[in-house]
Short mmCIF file of N, CA and C in Angstrom, two decimals:
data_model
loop_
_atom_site.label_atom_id
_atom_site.label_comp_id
_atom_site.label_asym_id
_atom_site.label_seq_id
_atom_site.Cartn_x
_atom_site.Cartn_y
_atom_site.Cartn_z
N UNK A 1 96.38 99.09 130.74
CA UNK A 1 97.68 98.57 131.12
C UNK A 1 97.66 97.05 130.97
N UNK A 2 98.71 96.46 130.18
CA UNK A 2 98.83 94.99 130.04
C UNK A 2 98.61 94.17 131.54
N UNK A 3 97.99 93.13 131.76
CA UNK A 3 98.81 92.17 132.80
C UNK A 3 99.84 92.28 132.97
N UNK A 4 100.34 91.37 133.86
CA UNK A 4 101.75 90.91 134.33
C UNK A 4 101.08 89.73 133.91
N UNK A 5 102.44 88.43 133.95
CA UNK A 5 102.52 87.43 134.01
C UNK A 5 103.68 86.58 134.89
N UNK A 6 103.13 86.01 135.52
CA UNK A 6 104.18 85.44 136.72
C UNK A 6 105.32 84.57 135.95
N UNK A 7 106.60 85.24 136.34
CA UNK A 7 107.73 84.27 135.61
C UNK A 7 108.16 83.03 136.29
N UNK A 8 108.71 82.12 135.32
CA UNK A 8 108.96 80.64 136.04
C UNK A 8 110.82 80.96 135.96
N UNK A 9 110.85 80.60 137.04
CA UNK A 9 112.30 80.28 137.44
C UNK A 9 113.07 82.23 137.28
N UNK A 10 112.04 82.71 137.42
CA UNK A 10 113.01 84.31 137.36
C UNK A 10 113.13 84.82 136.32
N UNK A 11 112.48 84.24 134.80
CA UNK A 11 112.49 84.16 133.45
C UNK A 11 111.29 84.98 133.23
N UNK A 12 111.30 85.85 132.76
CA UNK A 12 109.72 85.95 131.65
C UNK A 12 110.25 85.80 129.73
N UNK A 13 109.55 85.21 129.38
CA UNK A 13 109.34 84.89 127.95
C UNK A 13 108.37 85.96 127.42
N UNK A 14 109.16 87.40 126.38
CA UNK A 14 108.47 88.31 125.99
C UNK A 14 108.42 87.01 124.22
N UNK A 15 107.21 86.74 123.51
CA UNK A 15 107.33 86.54 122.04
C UNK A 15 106.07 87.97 121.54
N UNK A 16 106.69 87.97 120.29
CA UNK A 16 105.71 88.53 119.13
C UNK A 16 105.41 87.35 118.31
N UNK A 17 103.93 86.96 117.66
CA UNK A 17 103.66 85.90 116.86
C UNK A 17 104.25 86.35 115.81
N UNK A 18 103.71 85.59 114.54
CA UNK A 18 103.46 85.82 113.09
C UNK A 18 102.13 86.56 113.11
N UNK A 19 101.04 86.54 114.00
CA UNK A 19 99.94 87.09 114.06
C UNK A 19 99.96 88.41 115.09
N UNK A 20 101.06 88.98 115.23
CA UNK A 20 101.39 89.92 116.09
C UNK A 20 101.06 90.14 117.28
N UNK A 21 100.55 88.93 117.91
CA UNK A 21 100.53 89.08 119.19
C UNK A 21 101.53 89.19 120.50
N UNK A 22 101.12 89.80 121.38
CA UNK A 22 102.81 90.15 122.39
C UNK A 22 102.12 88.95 123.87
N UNK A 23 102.61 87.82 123.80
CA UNK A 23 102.67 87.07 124.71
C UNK A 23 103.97 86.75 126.49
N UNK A 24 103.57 86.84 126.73
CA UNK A 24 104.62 86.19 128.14
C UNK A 24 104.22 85.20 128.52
N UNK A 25 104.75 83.82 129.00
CA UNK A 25 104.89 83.12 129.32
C UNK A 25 103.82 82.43 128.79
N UNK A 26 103.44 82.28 126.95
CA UNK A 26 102.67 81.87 126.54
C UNK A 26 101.03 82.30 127.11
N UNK A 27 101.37 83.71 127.86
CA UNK A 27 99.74 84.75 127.77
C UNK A 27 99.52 86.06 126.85
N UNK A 28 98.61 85.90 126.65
CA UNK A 28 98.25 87.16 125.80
C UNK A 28 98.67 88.39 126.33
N UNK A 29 99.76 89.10 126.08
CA UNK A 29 99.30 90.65 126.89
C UNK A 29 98.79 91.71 126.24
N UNK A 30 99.18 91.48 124.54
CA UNK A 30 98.50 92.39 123.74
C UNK A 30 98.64 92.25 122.33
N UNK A 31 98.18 93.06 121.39
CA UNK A 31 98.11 92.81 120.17
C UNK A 31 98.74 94.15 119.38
N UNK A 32 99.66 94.32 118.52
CA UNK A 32 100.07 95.35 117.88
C UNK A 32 99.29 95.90 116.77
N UNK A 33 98.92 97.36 117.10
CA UNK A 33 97.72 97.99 117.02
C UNK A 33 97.91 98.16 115.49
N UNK A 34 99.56 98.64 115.02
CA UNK A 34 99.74 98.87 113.32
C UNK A 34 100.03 97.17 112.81
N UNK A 35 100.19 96.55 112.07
CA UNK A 35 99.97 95.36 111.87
C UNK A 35 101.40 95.46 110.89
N UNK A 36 102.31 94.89 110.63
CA UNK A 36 103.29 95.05 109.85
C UNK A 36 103.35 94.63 108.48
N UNK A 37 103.43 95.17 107.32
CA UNK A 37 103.34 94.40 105.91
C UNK A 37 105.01 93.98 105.32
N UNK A 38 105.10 92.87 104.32
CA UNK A 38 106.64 92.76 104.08
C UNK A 38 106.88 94.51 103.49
N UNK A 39 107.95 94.00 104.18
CA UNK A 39 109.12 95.44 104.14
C UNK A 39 109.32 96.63 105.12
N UNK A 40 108.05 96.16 106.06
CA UNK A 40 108.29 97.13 107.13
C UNK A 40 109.19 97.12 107.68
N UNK A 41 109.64 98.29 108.72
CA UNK A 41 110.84 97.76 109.67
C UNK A 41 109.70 98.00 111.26
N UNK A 42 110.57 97.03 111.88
CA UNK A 42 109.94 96.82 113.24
C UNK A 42 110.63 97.70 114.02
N UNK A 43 110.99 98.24 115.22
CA UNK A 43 111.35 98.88 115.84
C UNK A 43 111.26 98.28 117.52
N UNK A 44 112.14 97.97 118.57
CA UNK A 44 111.51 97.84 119.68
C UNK A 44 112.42 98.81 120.57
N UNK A 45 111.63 99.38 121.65
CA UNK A 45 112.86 99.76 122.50
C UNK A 45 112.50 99.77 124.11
N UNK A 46 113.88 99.28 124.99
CA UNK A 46 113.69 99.42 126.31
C UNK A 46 114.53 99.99 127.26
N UNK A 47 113.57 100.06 128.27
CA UNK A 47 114.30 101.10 129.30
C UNK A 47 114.71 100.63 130.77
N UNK A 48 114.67 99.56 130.55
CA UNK A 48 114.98 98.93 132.06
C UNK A 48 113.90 98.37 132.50
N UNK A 49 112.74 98.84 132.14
CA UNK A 49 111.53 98.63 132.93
C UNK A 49 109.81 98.14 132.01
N UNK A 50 109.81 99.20 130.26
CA UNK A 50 109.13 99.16 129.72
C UNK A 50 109.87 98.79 128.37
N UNK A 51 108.92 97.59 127.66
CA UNK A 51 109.50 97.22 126.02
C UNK A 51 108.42 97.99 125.38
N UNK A 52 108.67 98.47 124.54
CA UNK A 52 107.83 99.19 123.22
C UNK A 52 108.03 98.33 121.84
N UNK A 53 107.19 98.50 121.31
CA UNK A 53 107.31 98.24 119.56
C UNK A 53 106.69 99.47 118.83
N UNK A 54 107.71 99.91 117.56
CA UNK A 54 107.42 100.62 116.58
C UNK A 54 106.87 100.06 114.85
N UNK A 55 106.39 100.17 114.30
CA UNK A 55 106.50 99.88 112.73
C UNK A 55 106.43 101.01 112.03
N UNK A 56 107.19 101.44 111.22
CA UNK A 56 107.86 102.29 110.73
C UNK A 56 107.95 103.43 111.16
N UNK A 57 108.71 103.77 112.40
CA UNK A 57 108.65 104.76 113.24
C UNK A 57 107.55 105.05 113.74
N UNK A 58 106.46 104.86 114.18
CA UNK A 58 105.16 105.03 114.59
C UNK A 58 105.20 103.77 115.52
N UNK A 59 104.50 104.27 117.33
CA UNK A 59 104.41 103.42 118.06
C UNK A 59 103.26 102.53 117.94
N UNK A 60 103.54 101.26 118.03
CA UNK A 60 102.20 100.08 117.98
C UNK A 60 101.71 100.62 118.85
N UNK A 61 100.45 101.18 119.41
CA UNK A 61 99.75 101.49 120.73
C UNK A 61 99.13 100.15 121.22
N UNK A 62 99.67 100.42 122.64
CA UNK A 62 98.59 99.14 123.18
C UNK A 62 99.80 97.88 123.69
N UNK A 63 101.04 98.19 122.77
CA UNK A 63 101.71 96.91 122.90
C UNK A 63 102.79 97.02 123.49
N UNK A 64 102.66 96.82 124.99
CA UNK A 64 103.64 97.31 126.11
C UNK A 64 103.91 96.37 126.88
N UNK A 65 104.91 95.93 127.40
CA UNK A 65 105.19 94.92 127.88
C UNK A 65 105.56 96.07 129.39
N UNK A 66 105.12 95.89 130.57
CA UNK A 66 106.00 96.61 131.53
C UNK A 66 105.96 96.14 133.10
N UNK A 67 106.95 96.75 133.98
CA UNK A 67 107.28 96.24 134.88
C UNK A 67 108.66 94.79 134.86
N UNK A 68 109.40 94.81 134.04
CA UNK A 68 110.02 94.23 133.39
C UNK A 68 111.40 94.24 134.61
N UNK A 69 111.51 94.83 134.55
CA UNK A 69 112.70 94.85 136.07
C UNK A 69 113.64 93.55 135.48
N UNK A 70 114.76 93.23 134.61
CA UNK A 70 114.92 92.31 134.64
C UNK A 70 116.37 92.28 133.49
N UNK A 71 117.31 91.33 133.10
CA UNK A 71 117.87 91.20 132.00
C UNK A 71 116.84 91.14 130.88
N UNK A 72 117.60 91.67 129.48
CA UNK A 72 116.55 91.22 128.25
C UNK A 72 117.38 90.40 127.33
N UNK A 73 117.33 89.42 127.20
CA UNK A 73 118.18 88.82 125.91
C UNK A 73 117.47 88.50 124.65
N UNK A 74 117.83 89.55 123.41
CA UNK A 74 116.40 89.34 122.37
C UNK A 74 116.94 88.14 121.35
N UNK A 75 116.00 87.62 120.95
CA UNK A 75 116.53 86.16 120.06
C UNK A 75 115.44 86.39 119.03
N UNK A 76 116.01 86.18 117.76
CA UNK A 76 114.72 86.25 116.64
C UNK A 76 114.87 84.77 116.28
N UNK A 77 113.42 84.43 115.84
CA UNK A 77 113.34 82.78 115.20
C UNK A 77 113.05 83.56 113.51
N UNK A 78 112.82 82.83 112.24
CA UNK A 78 112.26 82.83 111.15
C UNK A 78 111.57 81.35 111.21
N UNK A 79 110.86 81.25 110.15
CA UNK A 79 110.22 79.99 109.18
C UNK A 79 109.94 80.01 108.22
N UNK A 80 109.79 78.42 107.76
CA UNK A 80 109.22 78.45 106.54
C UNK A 80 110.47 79.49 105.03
N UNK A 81 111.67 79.61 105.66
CA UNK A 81 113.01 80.44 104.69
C UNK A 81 112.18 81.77 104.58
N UNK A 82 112.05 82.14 105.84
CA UNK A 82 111.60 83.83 106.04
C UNK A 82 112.93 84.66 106.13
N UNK A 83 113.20 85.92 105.48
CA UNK A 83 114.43 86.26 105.70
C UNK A 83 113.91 87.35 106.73
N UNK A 84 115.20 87.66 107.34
CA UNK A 84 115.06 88.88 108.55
C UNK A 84 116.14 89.34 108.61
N UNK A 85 115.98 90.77 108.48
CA UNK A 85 117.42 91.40 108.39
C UNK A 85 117.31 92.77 109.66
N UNK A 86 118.25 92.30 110.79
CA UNK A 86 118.44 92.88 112.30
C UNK A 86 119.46 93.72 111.82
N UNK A 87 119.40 94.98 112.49
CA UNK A 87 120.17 95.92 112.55
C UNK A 87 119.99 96.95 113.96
N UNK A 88 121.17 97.01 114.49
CA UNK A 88 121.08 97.68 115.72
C UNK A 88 122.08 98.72 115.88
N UNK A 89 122.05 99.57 114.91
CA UNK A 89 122.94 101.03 114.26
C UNK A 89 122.34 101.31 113.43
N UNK A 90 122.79 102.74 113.20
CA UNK A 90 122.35 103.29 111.90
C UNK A 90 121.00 103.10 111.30
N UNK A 91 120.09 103.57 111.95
CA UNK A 91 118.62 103.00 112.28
C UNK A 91 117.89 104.07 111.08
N UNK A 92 116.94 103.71 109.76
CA UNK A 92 116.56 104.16 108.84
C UNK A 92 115.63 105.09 109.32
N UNK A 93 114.72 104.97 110.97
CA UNK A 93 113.64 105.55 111.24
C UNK A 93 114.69 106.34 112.69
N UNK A 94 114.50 107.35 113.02
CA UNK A 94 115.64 107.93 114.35
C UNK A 94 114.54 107.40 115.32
N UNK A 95 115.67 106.44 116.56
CA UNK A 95 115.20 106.28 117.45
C UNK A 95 114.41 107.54 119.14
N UNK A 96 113.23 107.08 119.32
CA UNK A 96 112.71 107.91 119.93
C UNK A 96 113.43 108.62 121.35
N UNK A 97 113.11 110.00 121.54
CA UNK A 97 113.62 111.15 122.09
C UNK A 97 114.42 109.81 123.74
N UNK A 98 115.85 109.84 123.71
CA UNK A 98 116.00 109.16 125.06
C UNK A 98 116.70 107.72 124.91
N UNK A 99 116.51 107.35 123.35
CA UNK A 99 116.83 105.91 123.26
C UNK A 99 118.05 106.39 122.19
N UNK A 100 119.45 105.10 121.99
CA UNK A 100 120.28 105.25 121.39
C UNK A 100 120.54 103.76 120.65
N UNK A 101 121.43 103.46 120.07
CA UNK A 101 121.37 102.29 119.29
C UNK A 101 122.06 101.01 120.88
N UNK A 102 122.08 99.85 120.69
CA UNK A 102 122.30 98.77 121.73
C UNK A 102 123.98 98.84 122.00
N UNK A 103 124.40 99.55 123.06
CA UNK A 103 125.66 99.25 123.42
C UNK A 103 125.84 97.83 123.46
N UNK A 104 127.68 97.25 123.16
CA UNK A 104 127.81 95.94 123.52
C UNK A 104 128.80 96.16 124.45
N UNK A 105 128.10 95.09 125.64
CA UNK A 105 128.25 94.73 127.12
C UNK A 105 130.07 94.51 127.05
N UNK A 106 130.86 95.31 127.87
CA UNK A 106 132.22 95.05 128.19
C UNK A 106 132.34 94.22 129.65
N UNK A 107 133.11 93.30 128.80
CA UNK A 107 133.89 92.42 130.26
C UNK A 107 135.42 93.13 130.71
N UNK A 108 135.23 93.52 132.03
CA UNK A 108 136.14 94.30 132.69
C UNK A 108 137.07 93.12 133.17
N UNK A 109 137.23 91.92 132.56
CA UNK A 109 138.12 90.89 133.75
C UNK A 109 138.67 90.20 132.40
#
């Protein structure tokens, strides 16, 4: 089971490197066990509580972020004119037994 990492200000900071590591708050919590080559697709999914990562439908083992209790707001960076192409529908690999594509949040006011 990963650490925890104590959040600052009520925040935890989930990153994935370029070297696939799964950090919080700039700590190690784990390393993604399938390693991704160009053209893979990444996969992540959560449940309120636990983040997962997939590469090409197959779970990274090992690379679990949990106890998460919390908002998630996901933000991708690139570099160096890396392209990245996000898609959150119509998913090439079917998302696992329980998960559906990312509803968007309605303001009732």
């Amino acid at each position: 089971m990963p650490r925890q990492s104590s959040a600052r200000h009520g925040l935890t900071q989930l990153v994935v490197t370029s070297r696939w590591f799964l950090l919080a708050c700039n700590e190690p919590l784990a390393t993604l066990s399938i390693v991704p080559s160009e053209g893979d697709i990444i996969g992540v999914t959560f449940d309120h509580v636990q983040l997962q990562f997939y590469v090409n439908g197959k779970l990274a083992d090992g690379c679990v972020a949990s106890n998460l209790h919390t908002l998630v707001y996901p933000v991708f960076y690139v570099d160096d004119g890396a392209i990245i192409d996000v898609n959150f529908e119509k998913f090439y690999y079917e998302p696992p037994q329980g998960y559906s594509c990312i509803m968007k949040e309605q303001d009732m006011l």
